[in-house]
GROMACS .gro file of C-alpha atoms in nm:
model
  131
    1MET     CA    1  -1.633  -0.535   1.000
    2LYS     CA    2  -1.819  -0.345   0.701
    3ARG     CA    3  -2.107  -0.538   0.490
    4ASN     CA    4  -1.935  -0.663   0.148
    5THR     CA    5  -2.094  -0.546  -0.150
    6TRP     CA    6  -1.978  -0.550  -0.479
    7GLN     CA    7  -1.866  -0.267  -0.492
    8ARG     CA    8  -1.561  -0.354  -0.242
    9GLU     CA    9  -1.594  -0.660  -0.400
   10ALA     CA   10  -1.511  -0.492  -0.669
   11VAL     CA   11  -1.186  -0.289  -0.552
   12ARG     CA   12  -1.016  -0.589  -0.371
   13THR     CA   13  -1.063  -0.745  -0.685
   14ALA     CA   14  -0.914  -0.497  -0.918
   15LEU     CA   15  -0.622  -0.394  -0.604
   16ALA     CA   16  -0.555  -0.773  -0.601
   17THR     CA   17  -0.410  -0.775  -0.997
   18ALA     CA   18  -0.289  -0.394  -0.958
   19GLU     CA   19   0.104  -0.409  -1.009
   20GLY     CA   20   0.278  -0.267  -0.679
   21PHE     CA   21   0.123   0.107  -0.506
   22VAL     CA   22  -0.172   0.251  -0.659
   23SER     CA   23  -0.391   0.555  -0.648
   24ALA     CA   24  -0.749   0.539  -0.623
   25GLN     CA   25  -0.789   0.746  -0.964
   26ALA     CA   26  -0.552   0.458  -1.120
   27LEU     CA   27  -0.811   0.216  -0.980
   28HIS     CA   28  -1.073   0.389  -1.067
   29GLY     CA   29  -0.964   0.379  -1.410
   30ALA     CA   30  -0.903   0.045  -1.480
   31LEU     CA   31  -1.222  -0.051  -1.298
   32ARG     CA   32  -1.415   0.191  -1.551
   33GLU     CA   33  -1.214   0.047  -1.873
   34THR     CA   34  -1.376  -0.367  -1.719
   35GLY     CA   35  -1.724  -0.203  -1.796
   36SER     CA   36  -1.775  -0.118  -1.406
   37THR     CA   37  -2.004   0.216  -1.323
   38ILE     CA   38  -1.875   0.187  -0.959
   39GLY     CA   39  -1.777   0.589  -0.874
   40LEU     CA   40  -1.483   0.756  -0.746
   41ALA     CA   41  -1.633   0.786  -0.382
   42THR     CA   42  -1.686   0.440  -0.340
   43VAL     CA   43  -1.362   0.342  -0.424
   44TYR     CA   44  -1.196   0.534  -0.200
   45ARG     CA   45  -1.432   0.472   0.081
   46ALA     CA   46  -1.379   0.116  -0.024
   47LEU     CA   47  -1.027   0.176  -0.037
   48THR     CA   48  -0.990   0.312   0.329
   49ASP     CA   49  -1.169   0.076   0.450
   50LEU     CA   50  -0.977  -0.222   0.321
   51THR     CA   51  -0.680  -0.046   0.464
   52GLU     CA   52  -0.773  -0.014   0.791
   53GLU     CA   53  -0.904  -0.376   0.826
   54GLY     CA   54  -0.593  -0.469   0.695
   55GLU     CA   55  -0.646  -0.627   0.386
   56ALA     CA   56  -0.436  -0.275   0.226
   57ASP     CA   57  -0.154  -0.065   0.276
   58SER     CA   58  -0.152   0.260   0.203
   59LEU     CA   59   0.131   0.515   0.161
   60GLN     CA   60   0.170   0.871   0.103
   61GLN     CA   61   0.419   0.958  -0.210
   62GLU     CA   62   0.422   1.303  -0.301
   63GLY     CA   63   0.130   1.415  -0.153
   64GLU     CA   64  -0.132   1.125  -0.315
   65ALA     CA   65  -0.236   0.789  -0.097
   66LEU     CA   66  -0.102   0.545  -0.248
   67TYR     CA   67  -0.263   0.203  -0.210
   68ARG     CA   68  -0.171  -0.185  -0.205
   69ALA     CA   69  -0.301  -0.518  -0.130
   70CYS     CA   70  -0.149  -0.731   0.120
   71THR     CA   71  -0.115  -1.026   0.353
   72PRO     CA   72  -0.385  -0.936   0.621
   73GLY     CA   73  -0.259  -0.985   0.994
   74SER     CA   74   0.056  -0.997   0.851
   75HIS     CA   75   0.325  -0.693   0.962
   76HIS     CA   76   0.579  -0.623   0.715
   77HIS     CA   77   0.769  -0.376   0.551
   78HIS     CA   78   0.825  -0.272   0.190
   79LEU     CA   79   1.144  -0.161  -0.061
   80ILE     CA   80   0.941   0.114  -0.273
   81CYS     CA   81   1.116   0.218  -0.593
   82ARG     CA   82   1.056   0.569  -0.651
   83ARG     CA   83   1.072   0.562  -1.024
   84CYS     CA   84   0.815   0.279  -1.185
   85GLY     CA   85   0.692   0.190  -0.860
   86MET     CA   86   0.783  -0.209  -0.819
   87THR     CA   87   0.725  -0.320  -0.455
   88VAL     CA   88   0.859  -0.591  -0.238
   89GLU     CA   89   0.758  -0.712   0.105
   90ILE     CA   90   1.061  -0.755   0.329
   91GLU     CA   91   1.160  -0.857   0.675
   92ALA     CA   92   1.284  -0.677   0.949
   93ALA     CA   93   1.387  -0.813   1.229
   94ALA     CA   94   1.653  -0.562   1.317
   95VAL     CA   95   1.391  -0.281   1.261
   96GLU     CA   96   1.171  -0.465   1.488
   97SER     CA   97   1.401  -0.487   1.755
   98TRP     CA   98   1.451  -0.145   1.733
   99ALA     CA   99   1.143   0.003   1.774
  100ARG     CA  100   1.077  -0.225   2.118
  101GLY     CA  101   1.406  -0.100   2.210
  102VAL     CA  102   1.331   0.238   2.177
  103ALA     CA  103   0.992   0.252   2.237
  104THR     CA  104   1.078   0.058   2.609
  105GLU     CA  105   1.296   0.355   2.662
  106HIS     CA  106   1.103   0.626   2.636
  107GLY     CA  107   0.799   0.455   2.852
  108PHE     CA  108   0.583   0.417   2.540
  109THR     CA  109   0.361   0.090   2.532
  110ALA     CA  110   0.149  -0.063   2.253
  111ALA     CA  111   0.394   0.091   2.019
  112GLU     CA  112   0.362   0.058   1.648
  113HIS     CA  113   0.531   0.121   1.315
  114VAL     CA  114   0.498   0.185   0.966
  115VAL     CA  115   0.852   0.133   0.743
  116ASP     CA  116   0.916   0.145   0.379
  117VAL     CA  117   1.256   0.224   0.231
  118PHE     CA  118   1.210   0.410  -0.086
  119GLY     CA  119   1.525   0.333  -0.366
  120LEU     CA  120   1.560   0.287  -0.749
  121CYS     CA  121   1.527  -0.075  -0.847
  122PRO     CA  122   1.731  -0.320  -0.991
  123GLN     CA  123   1.557  -0.245  -1.395
  124CYS     CA  124   1.541   0.141  -1.237
  125THR     CA  125   1.902   0.130  -1.208
  126VAL     CA  126   2.041   0.034  -1.500
  127ASP     CA  127   1.787   0.312  -1.693
  128ALA     CA  128   1.902   0.578  -1.467
  129ARG     CA  129   2.251   0.496  -1.561
  130GLN     CA  130   2.170   0.424  -1.982
  131GLN     CA  131   2.063   0.831  -2.004
   0.00000   0.00000   0.00000
């Protein structure tokens, strides 16, 4: 486990208060707005560490890494709005069963998986229909 510095704690706190998934640049901007002197490279390093330690989720969207605080040690999946970024953690027992079965069928052990489902949230669906 990495040493907990003030910069890392600032990134952890900012990520915990962010809505949905955010980019490192957006998080850096939010930190700077509060008067923080933290550098962008430090934000990237802290996000990478938090992701590796299970305190943050990351995903790639349109070639950019996005991050979200999560509950450490909990395996979960997401519904993510393509328009506004709203994210909902979901249970997916059927996915878990399918992943174990496919891995076993092909002789794989210690298999892991990531499942993110993208769509439009209820509000963005309404907004899209009104346009």
